[in-house]
Tab-separated table of C-alpha atoms in Angstrom:
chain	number	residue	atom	x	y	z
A	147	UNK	CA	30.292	32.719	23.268
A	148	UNK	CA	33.141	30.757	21.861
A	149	UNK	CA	33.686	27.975	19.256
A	150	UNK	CA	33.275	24.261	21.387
A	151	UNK	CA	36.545	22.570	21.328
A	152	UNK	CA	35.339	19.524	19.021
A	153	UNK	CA	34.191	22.186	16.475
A	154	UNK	CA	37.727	23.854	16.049
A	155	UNK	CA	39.048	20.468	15.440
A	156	UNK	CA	37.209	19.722	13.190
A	157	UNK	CA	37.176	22.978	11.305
A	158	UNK	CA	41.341	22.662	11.894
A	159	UNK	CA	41.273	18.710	10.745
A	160	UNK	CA	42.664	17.676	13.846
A	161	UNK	CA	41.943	14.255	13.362
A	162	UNK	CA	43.298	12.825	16.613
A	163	UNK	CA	41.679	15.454	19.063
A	164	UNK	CA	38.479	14.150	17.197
A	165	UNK	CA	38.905	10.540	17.876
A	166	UNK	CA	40.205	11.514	21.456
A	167	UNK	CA	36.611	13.281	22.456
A	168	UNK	CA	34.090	12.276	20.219
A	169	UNK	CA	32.770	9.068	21.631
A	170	UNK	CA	32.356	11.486	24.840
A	171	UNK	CA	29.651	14.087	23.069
A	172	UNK	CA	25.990	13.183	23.009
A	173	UNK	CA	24.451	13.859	19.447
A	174	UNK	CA	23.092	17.122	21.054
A	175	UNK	CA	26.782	18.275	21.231
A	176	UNK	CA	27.394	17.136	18.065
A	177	UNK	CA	25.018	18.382	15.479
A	178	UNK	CA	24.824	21.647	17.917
A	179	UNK	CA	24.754	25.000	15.755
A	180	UNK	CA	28.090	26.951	17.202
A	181	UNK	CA	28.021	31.080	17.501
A	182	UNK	CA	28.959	31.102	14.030
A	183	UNK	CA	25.841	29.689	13.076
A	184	UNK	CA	27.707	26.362	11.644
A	185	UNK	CA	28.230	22.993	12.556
A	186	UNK	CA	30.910	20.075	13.230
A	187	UNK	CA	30.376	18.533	10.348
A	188	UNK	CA	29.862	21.600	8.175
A	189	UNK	CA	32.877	22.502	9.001
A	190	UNK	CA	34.601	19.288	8.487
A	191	UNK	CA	32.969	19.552	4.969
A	192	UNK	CA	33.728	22.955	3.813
A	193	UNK	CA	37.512	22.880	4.808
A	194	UNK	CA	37.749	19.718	3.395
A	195	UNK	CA	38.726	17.208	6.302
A	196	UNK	CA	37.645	13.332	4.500
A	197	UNK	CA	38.494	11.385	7.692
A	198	UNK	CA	36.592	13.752	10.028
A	199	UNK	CA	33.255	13.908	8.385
A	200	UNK	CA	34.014	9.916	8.094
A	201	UNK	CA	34.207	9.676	11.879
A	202	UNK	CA	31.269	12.288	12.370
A	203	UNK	CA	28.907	10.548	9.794
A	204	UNK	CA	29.659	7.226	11.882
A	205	UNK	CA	28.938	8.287	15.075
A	206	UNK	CA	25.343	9.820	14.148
A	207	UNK	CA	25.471	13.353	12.712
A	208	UNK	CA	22.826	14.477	11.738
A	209	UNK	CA	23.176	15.183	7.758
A	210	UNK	CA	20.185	17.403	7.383
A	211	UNK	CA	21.061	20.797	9.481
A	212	UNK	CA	21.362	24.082	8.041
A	213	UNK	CA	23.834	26.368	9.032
A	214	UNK	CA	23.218	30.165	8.811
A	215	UNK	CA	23.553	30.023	5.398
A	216	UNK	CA	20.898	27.543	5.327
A	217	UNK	CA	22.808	24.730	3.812
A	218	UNK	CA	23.239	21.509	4.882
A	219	UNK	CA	26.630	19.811	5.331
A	220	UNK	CA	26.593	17.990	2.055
A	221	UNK	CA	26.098	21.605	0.410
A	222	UNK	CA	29.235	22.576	1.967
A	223	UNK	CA	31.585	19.829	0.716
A	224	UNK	CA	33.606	21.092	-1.822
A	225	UNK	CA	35.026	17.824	-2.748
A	226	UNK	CA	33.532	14.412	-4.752
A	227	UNK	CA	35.708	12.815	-2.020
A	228	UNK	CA	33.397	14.361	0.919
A	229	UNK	CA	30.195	13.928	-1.108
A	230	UNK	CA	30.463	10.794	-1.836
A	231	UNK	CA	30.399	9.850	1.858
A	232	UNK	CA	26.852	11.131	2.557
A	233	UNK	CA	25.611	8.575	0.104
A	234	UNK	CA	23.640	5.535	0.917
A	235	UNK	CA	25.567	2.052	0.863
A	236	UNK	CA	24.318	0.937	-2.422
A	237	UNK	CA	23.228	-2.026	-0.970
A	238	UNK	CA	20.977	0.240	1.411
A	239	UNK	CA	19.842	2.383	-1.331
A	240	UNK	CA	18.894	-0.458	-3.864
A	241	UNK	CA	16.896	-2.358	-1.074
A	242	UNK	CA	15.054	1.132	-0.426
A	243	UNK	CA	14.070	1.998	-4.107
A	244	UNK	CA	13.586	-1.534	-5.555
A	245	UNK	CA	12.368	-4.448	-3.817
A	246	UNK	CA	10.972	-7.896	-4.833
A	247	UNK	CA	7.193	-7.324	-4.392
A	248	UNK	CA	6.330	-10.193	-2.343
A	249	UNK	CA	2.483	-11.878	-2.013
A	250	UNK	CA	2.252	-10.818	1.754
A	251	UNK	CA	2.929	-6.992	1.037
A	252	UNK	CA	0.036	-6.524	-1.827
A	253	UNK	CA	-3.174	-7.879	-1.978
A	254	UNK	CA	-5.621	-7.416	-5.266
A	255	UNK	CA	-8.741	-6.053	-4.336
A	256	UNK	CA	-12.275	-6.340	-5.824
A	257	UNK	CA	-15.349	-3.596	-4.879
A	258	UNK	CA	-16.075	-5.844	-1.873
A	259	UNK	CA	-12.545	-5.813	-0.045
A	260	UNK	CA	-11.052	-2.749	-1.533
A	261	UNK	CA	-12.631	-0.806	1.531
A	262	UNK	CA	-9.918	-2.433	4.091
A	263	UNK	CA	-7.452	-0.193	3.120
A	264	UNK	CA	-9.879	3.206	4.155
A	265	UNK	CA	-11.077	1.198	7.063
A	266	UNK	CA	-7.438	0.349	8.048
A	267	UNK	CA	-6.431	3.712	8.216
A	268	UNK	CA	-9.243	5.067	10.257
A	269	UNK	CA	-8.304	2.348	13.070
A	270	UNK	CA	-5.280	3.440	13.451
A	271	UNK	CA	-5.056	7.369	12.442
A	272	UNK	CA	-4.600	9.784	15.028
A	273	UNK	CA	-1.853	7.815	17.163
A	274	UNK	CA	0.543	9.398	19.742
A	275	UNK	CA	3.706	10.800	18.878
A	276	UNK	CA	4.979	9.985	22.077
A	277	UNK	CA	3.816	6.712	21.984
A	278	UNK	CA	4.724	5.915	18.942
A	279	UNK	CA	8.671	7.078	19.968
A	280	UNK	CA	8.220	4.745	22.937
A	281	UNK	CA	7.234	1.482	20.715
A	282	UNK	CA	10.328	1.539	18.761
A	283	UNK	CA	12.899	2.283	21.830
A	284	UNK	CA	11.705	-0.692	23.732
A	285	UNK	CA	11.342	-3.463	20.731
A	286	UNK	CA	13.818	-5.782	22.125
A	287	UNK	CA	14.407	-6.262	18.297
A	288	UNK	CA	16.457	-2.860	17.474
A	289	UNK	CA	18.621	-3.281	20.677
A	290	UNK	CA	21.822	-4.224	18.395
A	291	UNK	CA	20.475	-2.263	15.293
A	292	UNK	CA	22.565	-0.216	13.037
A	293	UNK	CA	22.342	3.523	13.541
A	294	UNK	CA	19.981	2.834	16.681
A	295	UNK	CA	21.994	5.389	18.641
A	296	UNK	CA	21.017	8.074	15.968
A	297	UNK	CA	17.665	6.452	15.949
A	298	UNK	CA	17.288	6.965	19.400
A	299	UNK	CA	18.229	10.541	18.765
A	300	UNK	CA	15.396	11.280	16.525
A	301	UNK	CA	12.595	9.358	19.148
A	302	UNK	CA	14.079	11.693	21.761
A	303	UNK	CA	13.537	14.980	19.629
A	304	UNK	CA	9.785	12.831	18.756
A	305	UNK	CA	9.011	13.448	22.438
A	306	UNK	CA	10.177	16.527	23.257
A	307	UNK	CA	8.196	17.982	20.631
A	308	UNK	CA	5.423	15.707	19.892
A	309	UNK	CA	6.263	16.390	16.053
A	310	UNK	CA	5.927	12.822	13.876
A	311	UNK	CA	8.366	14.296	10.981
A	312	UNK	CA	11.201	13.206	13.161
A	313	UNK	CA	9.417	10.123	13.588
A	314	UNK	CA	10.039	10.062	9.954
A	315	UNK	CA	13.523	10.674	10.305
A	316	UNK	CA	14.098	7.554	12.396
A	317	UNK	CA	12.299	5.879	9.785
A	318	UNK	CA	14.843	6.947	6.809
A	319	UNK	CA	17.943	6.879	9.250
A	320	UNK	CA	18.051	3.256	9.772
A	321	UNK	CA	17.822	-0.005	7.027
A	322	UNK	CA	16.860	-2.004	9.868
A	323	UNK	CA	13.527	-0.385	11.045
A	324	UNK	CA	12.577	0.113	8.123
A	325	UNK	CA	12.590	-3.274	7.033
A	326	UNK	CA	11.368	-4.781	10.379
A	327	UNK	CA	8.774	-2.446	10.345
A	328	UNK	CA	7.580	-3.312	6.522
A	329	UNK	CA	7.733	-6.958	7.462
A	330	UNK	CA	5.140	-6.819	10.302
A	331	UNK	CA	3.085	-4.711	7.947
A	332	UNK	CA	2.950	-6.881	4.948
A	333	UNK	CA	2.358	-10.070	7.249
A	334	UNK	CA	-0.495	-8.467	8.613
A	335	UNK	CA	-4.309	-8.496	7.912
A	336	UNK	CA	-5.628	-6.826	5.221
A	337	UNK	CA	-8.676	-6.017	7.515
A	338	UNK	CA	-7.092	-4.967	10.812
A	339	UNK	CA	-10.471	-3.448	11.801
A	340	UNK	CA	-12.089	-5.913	13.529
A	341	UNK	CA	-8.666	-7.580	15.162
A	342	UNK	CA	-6.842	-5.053	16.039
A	343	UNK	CA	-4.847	-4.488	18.786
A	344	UNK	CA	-2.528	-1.937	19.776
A	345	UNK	CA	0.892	-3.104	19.430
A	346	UNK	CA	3.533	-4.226	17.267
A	347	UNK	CA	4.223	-1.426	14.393
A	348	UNK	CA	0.854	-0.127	14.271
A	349	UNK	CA	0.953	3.034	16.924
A	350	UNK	CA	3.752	3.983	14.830
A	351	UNK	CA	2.313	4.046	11.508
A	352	UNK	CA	-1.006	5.222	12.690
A	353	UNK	CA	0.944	9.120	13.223
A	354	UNK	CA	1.231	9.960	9.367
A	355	UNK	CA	-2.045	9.964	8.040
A	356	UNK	CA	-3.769	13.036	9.797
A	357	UNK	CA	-1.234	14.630	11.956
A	358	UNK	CA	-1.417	18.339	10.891
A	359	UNK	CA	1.988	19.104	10.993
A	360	UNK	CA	2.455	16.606	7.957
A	361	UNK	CA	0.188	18.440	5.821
A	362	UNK	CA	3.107	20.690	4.387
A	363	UNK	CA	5.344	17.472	3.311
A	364	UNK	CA	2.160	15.914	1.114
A	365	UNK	CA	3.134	15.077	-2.308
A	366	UNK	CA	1.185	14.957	-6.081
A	367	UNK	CA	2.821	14.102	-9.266
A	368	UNK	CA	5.035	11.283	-10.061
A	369	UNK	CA	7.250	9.309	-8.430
A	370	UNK	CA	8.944	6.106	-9.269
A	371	UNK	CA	10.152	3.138	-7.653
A	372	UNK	CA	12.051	-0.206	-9.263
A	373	UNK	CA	10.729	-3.996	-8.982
A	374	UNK	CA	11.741	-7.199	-9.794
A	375	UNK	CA	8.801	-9.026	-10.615
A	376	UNK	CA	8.479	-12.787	-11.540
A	377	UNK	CA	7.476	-13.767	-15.396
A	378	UNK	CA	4.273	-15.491	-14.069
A	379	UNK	CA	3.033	-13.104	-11.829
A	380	UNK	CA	3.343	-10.183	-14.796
A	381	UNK	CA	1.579	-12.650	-16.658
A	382	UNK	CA	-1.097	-13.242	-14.710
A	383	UNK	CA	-2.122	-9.980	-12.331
A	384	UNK	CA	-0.601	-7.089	-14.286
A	385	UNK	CA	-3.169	-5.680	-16.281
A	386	UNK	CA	-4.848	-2.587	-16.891
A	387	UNK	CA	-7.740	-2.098	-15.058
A	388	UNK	CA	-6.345	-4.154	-12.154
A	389	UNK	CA	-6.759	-2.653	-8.302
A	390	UNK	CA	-4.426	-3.256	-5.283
A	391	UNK	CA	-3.766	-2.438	-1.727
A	392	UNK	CA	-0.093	-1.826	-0.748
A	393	UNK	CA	0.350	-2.772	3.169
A	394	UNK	CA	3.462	-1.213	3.549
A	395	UNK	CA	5.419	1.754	3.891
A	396	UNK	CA	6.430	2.223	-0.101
A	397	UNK	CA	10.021	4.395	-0.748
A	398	UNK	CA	10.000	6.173	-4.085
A	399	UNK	CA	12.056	8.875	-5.667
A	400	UNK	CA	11.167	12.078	-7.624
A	401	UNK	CA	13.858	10.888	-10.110
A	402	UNK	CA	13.336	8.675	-12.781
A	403	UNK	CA	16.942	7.675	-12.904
A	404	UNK	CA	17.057	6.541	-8.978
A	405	UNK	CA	14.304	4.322	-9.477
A	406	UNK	CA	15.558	2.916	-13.204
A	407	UNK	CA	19.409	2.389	-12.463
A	408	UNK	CA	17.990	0.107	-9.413
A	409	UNK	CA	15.494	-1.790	-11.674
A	410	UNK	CA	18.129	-2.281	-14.437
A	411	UNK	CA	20.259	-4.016	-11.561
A	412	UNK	CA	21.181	-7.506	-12.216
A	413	UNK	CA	19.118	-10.668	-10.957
A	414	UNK	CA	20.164	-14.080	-10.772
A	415	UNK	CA	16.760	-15.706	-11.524
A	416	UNK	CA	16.251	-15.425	-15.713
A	417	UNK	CA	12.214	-16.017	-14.843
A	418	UNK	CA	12.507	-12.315	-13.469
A	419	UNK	CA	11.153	-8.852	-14.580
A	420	UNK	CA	12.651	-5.777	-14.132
A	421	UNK	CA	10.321	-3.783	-13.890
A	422	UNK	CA	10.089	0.522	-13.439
A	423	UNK	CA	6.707	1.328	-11.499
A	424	UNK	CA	5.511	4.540	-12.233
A	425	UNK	CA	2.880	6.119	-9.318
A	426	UNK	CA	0.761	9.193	-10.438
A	427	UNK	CA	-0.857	11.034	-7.042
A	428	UNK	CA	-3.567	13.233	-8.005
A	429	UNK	CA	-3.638	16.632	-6.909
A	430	UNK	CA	-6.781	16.555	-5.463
A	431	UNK	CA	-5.984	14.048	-2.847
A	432	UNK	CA	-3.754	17.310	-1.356
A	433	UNK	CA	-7.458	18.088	-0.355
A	434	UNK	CA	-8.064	15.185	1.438
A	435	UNK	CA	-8.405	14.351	5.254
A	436	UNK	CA	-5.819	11.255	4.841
A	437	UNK	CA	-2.041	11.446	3.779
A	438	UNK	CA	-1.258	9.346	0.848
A	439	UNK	CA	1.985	10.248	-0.259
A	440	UNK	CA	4.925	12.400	1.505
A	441	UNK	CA	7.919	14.630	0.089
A	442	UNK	CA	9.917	13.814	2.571
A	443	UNK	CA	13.430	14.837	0.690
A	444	UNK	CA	13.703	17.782	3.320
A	445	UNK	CA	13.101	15.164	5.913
A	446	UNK	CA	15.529	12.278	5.264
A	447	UNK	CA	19.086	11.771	6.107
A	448	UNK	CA	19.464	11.222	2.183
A	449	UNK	CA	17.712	14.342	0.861
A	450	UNK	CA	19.874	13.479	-2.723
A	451	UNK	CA	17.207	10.959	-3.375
A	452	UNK	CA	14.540	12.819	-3.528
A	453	UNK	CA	12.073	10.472	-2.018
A	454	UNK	CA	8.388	10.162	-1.679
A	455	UNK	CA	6.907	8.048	0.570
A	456	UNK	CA	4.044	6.486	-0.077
A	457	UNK	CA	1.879	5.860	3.530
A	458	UNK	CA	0.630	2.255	4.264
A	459	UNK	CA	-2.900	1.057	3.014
A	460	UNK	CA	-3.041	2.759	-0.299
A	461	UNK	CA	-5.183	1.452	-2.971
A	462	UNK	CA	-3.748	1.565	-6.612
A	463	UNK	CA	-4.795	1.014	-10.273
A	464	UNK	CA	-2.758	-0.193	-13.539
A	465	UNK	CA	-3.168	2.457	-16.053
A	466	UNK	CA	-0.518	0.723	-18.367
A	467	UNK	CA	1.964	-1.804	-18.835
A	468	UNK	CA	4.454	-1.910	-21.309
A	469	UNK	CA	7.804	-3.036	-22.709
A	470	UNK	CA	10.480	-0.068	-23.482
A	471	UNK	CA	13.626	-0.373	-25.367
A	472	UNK	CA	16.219	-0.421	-22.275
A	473	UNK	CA	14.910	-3.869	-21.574
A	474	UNK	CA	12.823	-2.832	-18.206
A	475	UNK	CA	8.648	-3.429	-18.279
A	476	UNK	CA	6.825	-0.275	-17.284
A	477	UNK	CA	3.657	-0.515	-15.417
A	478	UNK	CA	1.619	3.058	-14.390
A	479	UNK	CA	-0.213	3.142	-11.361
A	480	UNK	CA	-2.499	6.184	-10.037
A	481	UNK	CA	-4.060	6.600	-6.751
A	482	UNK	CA	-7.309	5.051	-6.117
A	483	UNK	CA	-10.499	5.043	-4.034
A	484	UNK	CA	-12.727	2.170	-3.331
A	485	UNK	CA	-14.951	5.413	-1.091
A	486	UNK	CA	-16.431	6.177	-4.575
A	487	UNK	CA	-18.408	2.463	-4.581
A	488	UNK	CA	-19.900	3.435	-0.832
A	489	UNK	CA	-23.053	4.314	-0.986
């Protein structure tokens, strides 16, 4: 078989043939592995080619294939030029790892309500894949998203294979649904059990927690995550001993310094905290029935972040908080189970 015609150009950094035929190829054609067991954008990367892997990068490729070689395309650039361009907008990238914790997306919890989160998940596990695809491509609200084409992409390969981790990959591949999607969770109930009805977000979210082919992504250690926090609120709630449920998706990094160079970011309010939240998963909740927390670093468009996500409904409790000489608060979490009260 021969090399496809938008491969050698971009392997040759023939920029105009490039602009001339790509909006014509479907992501299929693009991110397809040639008979040299590469890719497009591979290619573009290793020969060093700036404006190409620009122009693929823009028009959806898909940054997580490995060639024969088992690389991905970010492995291949041989340039800070080219690297640099598979990075998150910083923008993007501070609004994934640091967020301003707000009342809707956290409730704290007491022996009596701390069982929503279990209950919650329960509802909702065990949700179509296909279905799940199918709630995000018709939401009249990602019609004019960023990256929806690639988004689109990802839902396709969802149904096709009825596999959620590129369910996940839709998640991480677009700012847009994964806001909109951690809005509607955070404004929602606390106790969805009783009122819940199947629509909005919730098909979506209900794929992660038991779906077997997840099991090899789930995650125990540390992970960390920035927050700016107002005075008042530190004050008040964050205390040892102190137990909350987290609606929504959380995004958290393996890497201290992702989580920290975010925190240490600038606000314009002087009542605010920045604050470094540091999550301990217990390795025995790999045991479990439920997903709590996912490596998905192998998973996301970004895999240089190193991210763990953190599924929707978890329960946590303050081990510490603290003051450190950089000028950010730390406060330790660890997972935690309200099951053990149930008699």
């Amino acid at each position: 078989m021969s090399l496809s015609t938008h491969y050698l150009a971009c392997r040759k950094g023939d920029l105009s043939t490039i602009e001339q035929i790509l909006p014509s190829l479907s992501l299929d054609e693009i991110n397809q592995i040639e008979p040299n067991g590469s890719t497009s954008l591979h290619a573009a990367c290793f020969f060093n080619h700036p404006q190409i892997v620009k122009l693929l990068l823009k028009h959806g490729a898909s940054r997580t294939v490995l060639n024969k070689y088992g690389n991905t395309p970010l492995q291949e650039a041989i340039t800070d030029e080219i690297k640099e361009l598979f990075y998150r907008k910083a923008a993007d990238a501070q609004g994934r790892f640091t967020t301003d914790l707000t009342p809707d997306a956290m409730e704290w919890v007491s022996v009596e309500n701390g069982i929503y989160g279990w209950r919650n998940k329960q509802k909702i596990s065990g949700m179509n894949v296909v279905k799940a695809a199918d709630c995000i491509t018709h939401d009249k609200r990602f019609c004019n998203a960023a990256d929806m084409n690639k988004i689109k992409y990802f839902l396709d390969k969802a149904r096709q294979t009825q596999d959620p981790h590129w369910l996940l990959k839709a998640y991480t591949a677009g700012a847009d649904l994964c806001r909109s999607i951690n809005k509607s969770l955070a404004s929602s109930p606390s106790d969805i059990y009783a009122s819940f009805m199947e629509e909005d977000f919730y098909s979506f979210v209900g794929c992660f927690f038991h779906h077997e082919a997840l099991k090899k992504y789930r995650y125990s250690g540390k992970c960390y995550r920035g927050l700016k926090l107002a005075r008042e609120d530190f004050e008040s709630n964050y205390k040892p001993g102190g137990q909350l449920l987290i609606k929504p998706f959380m995004s958290t990094s393996k890497l201290r310094s992702v989580a920290e160079n975010f925190a240490l970011s600038p606000s314009d309010d002087p009542n605010t905290l920045s604050v470094l939240c540091i999550y301990t998963i217990p390795e025995r909740t790999l045991l479990f029935r439920d997903n709590v927390a996912l490596n998905i670093s192998s998973i996301s468009e970004y895999p240089h972040e190193q991210e763990v996500l953190i599924l929707p409904y978890t329960s946590l409790t303050i081990l510490t908080a603290s003051h450190i000489l950089s000028g950010l608060i730390e406060i330790e979490f660890e997972w935690f189970s309200f099951m053990q009260y149930q008699k």
